[in-house]
Amino acid sequence: MTTPKKLYIKTYGCQMNVYDSERMSEALSGEGYVPTDSPDDADMILLNTCHIREKAAEKVYSELGRYKGLKAEKPDLKIGVAGCVAQAEGEEIMRRQPMVDLVVGPQSYHRLPELEAKARSGERALDTDFPEEDKFEHLKSRPKASRGPTAFLTVQEGCDKFCAFCVVPYTRGAEVSRPASRVLDEARDLVERGVREITLLGQNVNAYHGAGTDGDWGLARLIYALADIDGLERIRFTTSHPNDMDDDLIEAHANCSKLMPYLHLPVQAGSDKILKRMNRQHTAESYIKLMERLREARPDLHVSGDFIVGFPEETEEDFQDTLNLIKTVKYGSAFSFKYSPRPGTPAAERPQVPEDEKNDRLQRLQALLSQQQRELQDAMVGREVSVLFEKPGRQAGQMVGKSEYLHAVHVTADGLNPGDLRKVRIINSGPNSLSGVLI
Ligand code: 5AD
Ligand code: SF4
């Protein structure tokens, strides 16, 4: 028997990259690779990169620099760059970094085995095509390997929205949805392997329109079909654009009990002038109205969002509009960023807001968001939630899981196992998590 080769993957960025890293690992398991947690004993190192914000490429180069010594010691070590930086700057990476053996863009992961073979034979390999064939079809799961209770499942990829700040339409390409039957097969397989909660992923997941048994299905249809799978207890989806939140999907929040009452719906800014400059194609008011409709459908809905401060031409007044929108909507969690000009996107060419103003606004924005988050989390004390337990906590006898609202919840009790779904009474709200007792 040949000894297995070891694969170290370092994943940056979004949950889709996490999913992709799993698929890449599975694709290479067919070539005799087993995963390792340490680059030091790896035969292949893959960086799965993210290009969404600042210094993406620099981070990749500095990470590569750290492997120089390793590569000198082990000439057989192969080093690859995958993900969105690979897609955007693959050729440049090949030119600047002779130690890189292979570059592979997100749409070509199914070709990894061939690229790996090429690299092993001493040639350098680059693939940043947007191929015709369906990569998911060629990226089969390792049969029956057991899984933890939660999993990501990519159902849609790419984006046609072209927000003026965003590289996604360029790095991930046009919107493509996987056929519903494939998604359902993958979901059933995950459930058989122990998964109880699936988060459907897409850059613009609510624009999902995959081939179903009777024509195109929207995301709501897909969610109802997934909810029919015995043993699958929870469904989530991320991330969405407000304009693709159709009536069916809003209703699903009322009608489908397996769809969790937590929604990540980015708005980015609260000023109509800035939203227009961002090419978001909605207004602050239409977003607020949409949130009201969603909360009518599911009154306990927790919402989360993304915000950008310091977008070109954002004034103090525009920024105040963002703060006001946040006060109106009330977010249970949020992600906020300073605008970072991305090469090749329209807004990168415009006059920029000074860095110190960006910093100042980000601080004020985050102060408001953390205060809201705190208040909403503290308000959970005394309430009954359902918790899907995932893993042991730090203290003896403790287990950690997630509430339906995605709060981390700690419980100390005998006989709890990962995968258990239990009712819990919240008794305390800590800095980043809740704790409670079984009911
Ligand atoms: N600068 C800052 N934030 C950005 N995002 C996307 N592109 C940029 C950029 N150029 C943020 C948006 C998006 C999240 C994934 O990242 O808020 O929703
Ligand atoms: Fe980027 Fe999202 Fe806008 Fe698409 S909808 S361009 S992924 S921010």
PDB file of C-alpha atoms and ligand atoms in Angstrom, residues 52-53 165-167 266 268 306-308 335 337-342, ligand 1:
ATOM      1  CA  ILE A  52     -13.659  40.783  -1.519  1.00  0.00           C
ATOM      2  CA  ARG A  53     -11.788  43.392   0.510  1.00  0.00           C
ATOM      3  CA  PHE A 165     -18.089  48.144  -5.041  1.00  0.00           C
ATOM      4  CA  CYS A 166     -18.132  44.390  -5.537  1.00  0.00           C
ATOM      5  CA  VAL A 167     -15.740  41.976  -7.296  1.00  0.00           C
ATOM      6  CA  PRO A 266     -27.453  43.115   3.558  1.00  0.00           C
ATOM      7  CA  GLN A 268     -24.925  48.277   2.779  1.00  0.00           C
ATOM      8  CA  ASP A 306     -23.732  44.020   5.981  1.00  0.00           C
ATOM      9  CA  PHE A 307     -22.723  47.676   5.969  1.00  0.00           C
ATOM     10  CA  ILE A 308     -20.092  49.649   4.111  1.00  0.00           C
ATOM     11  CA  PHE A 335     -20.883  42.817   9.595  1.00  0.00           C
ATOM     12  CA  PHE A 337     -16.574  47.287   6.612  1.00  0.00           C
ATOM     13  CA  LYS A 338     -14.679  50.316   5.419  1.00  0.00           C
ATOM     14  CA  TYR A 339     -15.094  50.721   1.703  1.00  0.00           C
ATOM     15  CA  SER A 340     -12.105  49.241  -0.076  1.00  0.00           C
ATOM     16  CA  PRO A 341     -11.582  50.082  -3.762  1.00  0.00           C
ATOM     17  CA  ARG A 342     -11.405  46.849  -5.741  1.00  0.00           C
TER      18      ARG A 342
HETATM   19  N1  5AD B   1     -15.340  47.203   0.270  1.00  0.00           N
HETATM   20  C1  5AD B   1     -15.874  46.975   1.491  1.00  0.00           C
HETATM   21  N2  5AD B   1     -16.801  46.018   1.726  1.00  0.00           N
HETATM   22  C2  5AD B   1     -17.185  45.260   0.690  1.00  0.00           C
HETATM   23  N3  5AD B   1     -18.059  44.242   0.603  1.00  0.00           N
HETATM   24  C3  5AD B   1     -18.080  43.799  -0.655  1.00  0.00           C
HETATM   25  N4  5AD B   1     -17.227  44.499  -1.418  1.00  0.00           N
HETATM   26  C4  5AD B   1     -16.659  45.425  -0.598  1.00  0.00           C
HETATM   27  C5  5AD B   1     -15.709  46.472  -0.792  1.00  0.00           C
HETATM   28  N5  5AD B   1     -15.179  46.709  -1.996  1.00  0.00           N
HETATM   29  C6  5AD B   1     -18.848  43.785   1.742  1.00  0.00           C
HETATM   30  C7  5AD B   1     -20.348  43.988   1.486  1.00  0.00           C
HETATM   31  C8  5AD B   1     -20.823  42.596   1.213  1.00  0.00           C
HETATM   32  C9  5AD B   1     -19.889  41.770   2.082  1.00  0.00           C
HETATM   33  C10 5AD B   1     -19.795  40.338   1.725  1.00  0.00           C
HETATM   34  O1  5AD B   1     -18.641  42.389   1.917  1.00  0.00           O
HETATM   35  O2  5AD B   1     -20.921  44.497   2.659  1.00  0.00           O
HETATM   36  O3  5AD B   1     -22.181  42.397   1.547  1.00  0.00           O
END
